[in-house]
Structure formats: structure tokens, C-alpha cells
Coordinates of C-alpha atoms in Angstrom, one line a residue:
Chain A
A1 CA 141.9 -76.2 10.3
Q2 CA 139.2 -76.4 13.0
T3 CA 136.6 -79.1 13.0
I4 CA 133.5 -79.5 15.0
H5 CA 131.9 -82.9 15.5
Q6 CA 128.6 -83.7 17.1
W7 CA 127.3 -87.1 18.3
P8 CA 125.0 -88.8 17.8
V9 CA 123.7 -87.7 14.4
A10 CA 120.2 -88.6 15.4
E11 CA 118.3 -90.0 18.3
I12 CA 114.9 -91.4 18.9
K13 CA 114.1 -91.5 22.6
A14 CA 111.1 -92.1 24.9
V15 CA 109.6 -89.5 27.1
G16 CA 111.2 -89.8 30.5
S17 CA 114.4 -91.3 29.3
P18 CA 117.8 -89.7 29.8
L19 CA 119.8 -88.0 27.1
S20 CA 123.4 -87.1 26.5
L21 CA 124.5 -85.2 23.4
G22 CA 128.1 -84.4 22.7
C23 CA 130.2 -81.9 20.8
T24 CA 134.0 -81.9 20.2
I25 CA 136.0 -79.1 18.6
K26 CA 139.4 -79.9 17.2
G27 CA 142.1 -77.4 16.1
K28 CA 141.0 -74.5 18.3
S29 CA 142.4 -73.9 21.8
S30 CA 140.0 -72.6 24.5
P31 CA 137.1 -71.8 22.3
N32 CA 133.8 -70.2 23.4
L33 CA 131.2 -72.9 23.1
Y34 CA 127.5 -72.7 22.7
W35 CA 124.4 -75.0 22.6
Y36 CA 121.4 -74.1 20.5
W37 CA 118.0 -75.7 20.1
Q38 CA 116.0 -75.4 16.9
A39 CA 112.4 -76.6 16.7
T40 CA 111.4 -78.0 13.3
G41 CA 111.1 -75.0 10.9
G42 CA 111.8 -72.6 13.7
T43 CA 114.5 -70.2 14.9
L44 CA 117.5 -70.9 17.1
Q45 CA 117.3 -70.6 20.8
Q46 CA 120.6 -70.3 22.7
L47 CA 120.6 -72.7 25.6
F48 CA 124.1 -72.5 27.1
Y49 CA 127.5 -71.0 26.6
S50 CA 130.9 -71.7 28.0
I51 CA 134.1 -69.7 27.9
T52 CA 136.3 -72.1 29.8
V53 CA 136.6 -75.6 31.1
G54 CA 134.2 -76.4 34.0
Q55 CA 132.2 -73.1 33.5
V56 CA 128.8 -73.2 31.9
E57 CA 126.2 -70.5 31.9
S58 CA 122.5 -71.2 31.2
V59 CA 120.6 -68.8 28.9
V60 CA 117.2 -70.4 29.1
Q61 CA 115.7 -73.1 31.3
L62 CA 114.4 -76.1 29.3
N63 CA 115.1 -78.8 31.9
L64 CA 118.5 -79.4 30.3
S65 CA 122.0 -79.1 31.6
A66 CA 125.4 -78.7 30.1
S67 CA 128.9 -79.4 31.1
R68 CA 132.4 -78.8 29.7
P69 CA 134.6 -81.5 31.1
K70 CA 137.4 -80.8 28.7
D71 CA 138.6 -77.8 26.8
D72 CA 137.4 -79.2 23.5
Q73 CA 134.2 -81.0 24.7
F74 CA 130.7 -79.8 25.4
I75 CA 128.0 -82.0 26.7
L76 CA 124.2 -81.5 26.8
S77 CA 122.1 -83.7 28.9
T78 CA 118.9 -84.3 30.8
E79 CA 117.7 -87.1 33.1
K80 CA 114.1 -87.0 31.9
L81 CA 113.2 -86.1 28.3
L82 CA 110.0 -84.2 27.5
L83 CA 108.1 -84.2 24.2
S84 CA 109.0 -80.6 23.9
H85 CA 112.7 -81.5 23.7
S86 CA 112.3 -82.7 20.2
G87 CA 114.2 -80.7 17.6
F88 CA 117.6 -80.0 16.2
Y89 CA 120.5 -79.4 18.6
L90 CA 123.4 -77.4 17.4
C91 CA 126.8 -76.9 19.0
A92 CA 128.9 -73.9 18.0
W93 CA 132.2 -72.4 18.7
S94 CA 133.2 -68.8 18.1
L95 CA 136.2 -67.0 16.8
D96 CA 135.9 -63.3 17.6
W97 CA 132.3 -62.8 16.5
E98 CA 131.9 -65.5 14.0
Q99 CA 130.1 -68.6 15.1
F100 CA 130.9 -72.0 13.5
F101 CA 128.2 -74.5 13.8
G102 CA 128.4 -78.3 14.0
P103 CA 126.3 -80.6 11.8
G104 CA 123.7 -80.9 14.6
T105 CA 121.8 -83.8 16.3
R106 CA 118.2 -84.4 15.4
L107 CA 116.3 -85.6 18.5
T108 CA 112.8 -87.1 18.3
V109 CA 111.1 -87.7 21.6
L110 CA 108.1 -90.1 21.5
Chain B
A1 CA 115.6 -56.4 25.9
Q2 CA 117.4 -57.6 22.9
S3 CA 115.5 -59.0 19.9
V4 CA 115.7 -59.6 16.2
D5 CA 112.8 -59.3 13.8
Q6 CA 112.7 -60.8 10.3
P7 CA 109.3 -59.7 9.1
D8 CA 109.1 -61.9 6.0
A9 CA 108.7 -65.5 6.7
H10 CA 108.9 -66.4 3.0
V11 CA 110.3 -64.6 0.0
T12 CA 110.0 -65.9 -3.6
L13 CA 111.7 -64.4 -6.6
S14 CA 112.9 -65.3 -10.0
E15 CA 116.5 -66.1 -10.8
G16 CA 118.4 -63.0 -11.9
A17 CA 116.3 -60.7 -9.8
S18 CA 117.8 -58.7 -6.9
L19 CA 117.1 -60.0 -3.4
E20 CA 116.8 -58.1 -0.2
L21 CA 115.9 -59.9 3.1
R22 CA 114.9 -57.6 5.9
C23 CA 116.1 -57.6 9.4
S24 CA 115.6 -55.2 12.3
Y25 CA 116.9 -55.4 15.8
S26 CA 116.4 -53.9 19.2
Y27 CA 119.4 -53.4 21.4
S28 CA 120.4 -50.5 23.7
A29 CA 124.1 -50.8 23.0
A30 CA 126.2 -51.0 19.9
P31 CA 124.9 -54.1 18.0
Y32 CA 127.0 -56.9 16.6
L33 CA 125.0 -58.3 13.7
F34 CA 125.2 -61.4 11.6
W35 CA 123.6 -63.3 8.8
Y36 CA 123.6 -67.1 8.5
V37 CA 122.2 -69.4 5.9
Q38 CA 120.7 -72.8 6.5
Y39 CA 120.1 -75.3 3.6
P40 CA 117.5 -78.0 4.1
G41 CA 118.5 -80.6 6.6
Q42 CA 121.8 -78.9 7.2
S43 CA 123.4 -76.8 9.9
L44 CA 124.1 -73.0 9.7
Q45 CA 126.8 -71.4 7.7
F46 CA 128.1 -67.9 8.4
L47 CA 127.6 -65.3 5.7
L48 CA 128.7 -62.0 7.1
K49 CA 129.0 -59.8 10.1
Y50 CA 128.8 -56.2 11.1
I51 CA 130.9 -55.2 14.2
T52 CA 132.0 -51.7 13.5
G53 CA 133.2 -49.5 10.7
D54 CA 131.9 -49.6 7.2
T55 CA 128.1 -49.9 7.2
V56 CA 128.1 -52.0 4.1
V57 CA 129.7 -55.4 4.7
K58 CA 130.5 -58.1 2.2
G59 CA 130.4 -61.7 2.9
T60 CA 130.6 -65.1 1.3
K61 CA 128.5 -66.4 -1.6
G62 CA 128.2 -62.9 -3.1
F63 CA 126.1 -61.5 -0.3
E64 CA 126.3 -58.1 1.3
A65 CA 124.4 -56.3 4.1
E66 CA 123.9 -52.7 5.0
F67 CA 123.8 -51.6 8.6
R68 CA 121.4 -48.6 9.2
K69 CA 121.5 -47.3 12.7
S70 CA 118.8 -44.8 11.9
N71 CA 116.1 -47.5 11.6
S72 CA 117.9 -50.3 13.4
S73 CA 118.1 -52.5 10.3
F74 CA 120.6 -54.9 8.8
N75 CA 119.2 -56.1 5.4
L76 CA 120.8 -58.8 3.4
K77 CA 121.3 -58.2 -0.4
K78 CA 122.4 -60.0 -3.4
S79 CA 122.2 -59.3 -7.1
P80 CA 121.5 -61.3 -9.1
A81 CA 119.9 -64.1 -7.2
H82 CA 120.6 -67.7 -8.2
W83 CA 118.4 -70.8 -7.7
S84 CA 121.1 -72.2 -5.4
D85 CA 120.5 -69.3 -3.0
S86 CA 117.2 -71.0 -2.0
A87 CA 117.5 -71.6 1.7
K88 CA 116.5 -70.2 5.0
Y89 CA 118.3 -67.1 6.2
F90 CA 118.8 -66.1 9.8
C91 CA 119.7 -62.7 11.1
A92 CA 121.4 -62.6 14.5
L93 CA 122.4 -60.1 17.2
G94 CA 125.3 -60.6 19.6
N95 CA 125.8 -58.8 22.8
T96 CA 129.1 -57.7 24.2
G97 CA 131.4 -60.4 25.6
Y98 CA 130.6 -63.1 23.1
Q99 CA 128.1 -64.5 25.5
N100 CA 124.6 -64.3 24.1
F101 CA 123.2 -64.4 20.6
Y102 CA 119.7 -63.8 19.5
F103 CA 118.3 -65.1 16.3
G104 CA 115.4 -64.0 14.2
K105 CA 112.8 -66.4 13.1
G106 CA 114.4 -66.7 9.7
T107 CA 113.3 -66.0 6.1
S108 CA 112.8 -68.9 3.7
L109 CA 114.0 -67.8 0.3
T110 CA 112.9 -69.6 -2.9
V111 CA 114.6 -68.6 -6.1
I112 CA 112.7 -69.9 -9.1
P113 CA 114.9 -70.8 -12.1

């Protein structure tokens, strides 16, 4: 069975500080991977997708970057956090058209 | 441009009633449509999808949805509703190639016991 793990569970960070969020998928070879951002009470905004190691496509510019250093790992990062980065970050992988979401990371920027 | 509209931000109904959550989309090609549910404080769970074929698709938790090309809709239905169905429901549209997904703003459903 496939599992998706995100870390950390929650973060409280200061404006201007760096950030790194991680996502690992086990039990699925070469999955399509996605990062989403959800403002509190809001909809999901797709940030990035990756179909293979080392290849990441940006969907929307939010002063964030993503990387896929391993087949089963997807990293979201920024060097300087903004207040607007607060929210819920979700990693997902897809099988055909079904997306399976991780438990998410709740980020609070102060 | 692709977009998804869920016109009802909130829906409240009594347990045992029939529920129907509305979703419309805008896409120039054949749409790939999905419904997800999000319980408070949790991530999203897949309910069902329409890719091609039968216009009525059945999913998990007793939900089904009907794809209507004529009015670009993909409404979610369940009868009867149960208090445990209370959650936020998102309709989503996927483009060809598994690359991009567009989510509606969601409908918060409250089912009163």
C-alpha cells in the first residue's frame, strides 16, 4: 500500500526566515507529485507539479520553489517567508487521475 | 481559461434529506472532474471522478455525481444525508496530461441530526 508522509506537521516561523517542507511517498514508483497551498478556510491552489526526478514545473509564483531530489521525495522551500505564506500546505501524488493527499503541514508566519 | 465554480459556500440540511452540491466548470477540452471531501483539520479525501463514459459516476461513502455537458456541471449527490457527511466539499477539474488541477472554492456542508 502507498503511504504519503509530510514533515513537519506544523511550523511557526518569522517573516524573512527560510522554510523547507518535505513530502515522501512510499510504495509507488515514479509518481506524479504536486504541491498545493490552502489559505485558512479557502480553496486549494496548485503550486508545483513533478513527473520525474529533477524536473519540477511551477504553476503559480508565490516566492516559493520546489525540488524533487529523489523519486519519492518532494521539497518545498523559500529563503524568505512572507506573511502571505501562512496556510496549509498539501503534497499529493496521483495514480491515473486520482490524487492522494498527504496529511499536510500547517504554516504560521508571524 | 480553466475554472471551477461552486456557487454555494454553505449548505445546511437535515439528516435524512437528499443533498446536492453544485459544481460548474469552464474548459475548452474534454473535462476530467473530481470531488474531494475535507473534514475539519484534515487533508483531502477522494470521493469520485468522471473521466469518460457513463455520466453518472459512483464513489465512496455513498456519493454519486452526474456529469452534464449541456450545462457544464458536475453535481454531487447523496440520499439520504447523514450527520457524518458534514464537511467541506471541493470540486476539481484536471487538464490533459495529469499536470494541472483547478479546485473550486468549496462548499461547507452541515447536516443537522
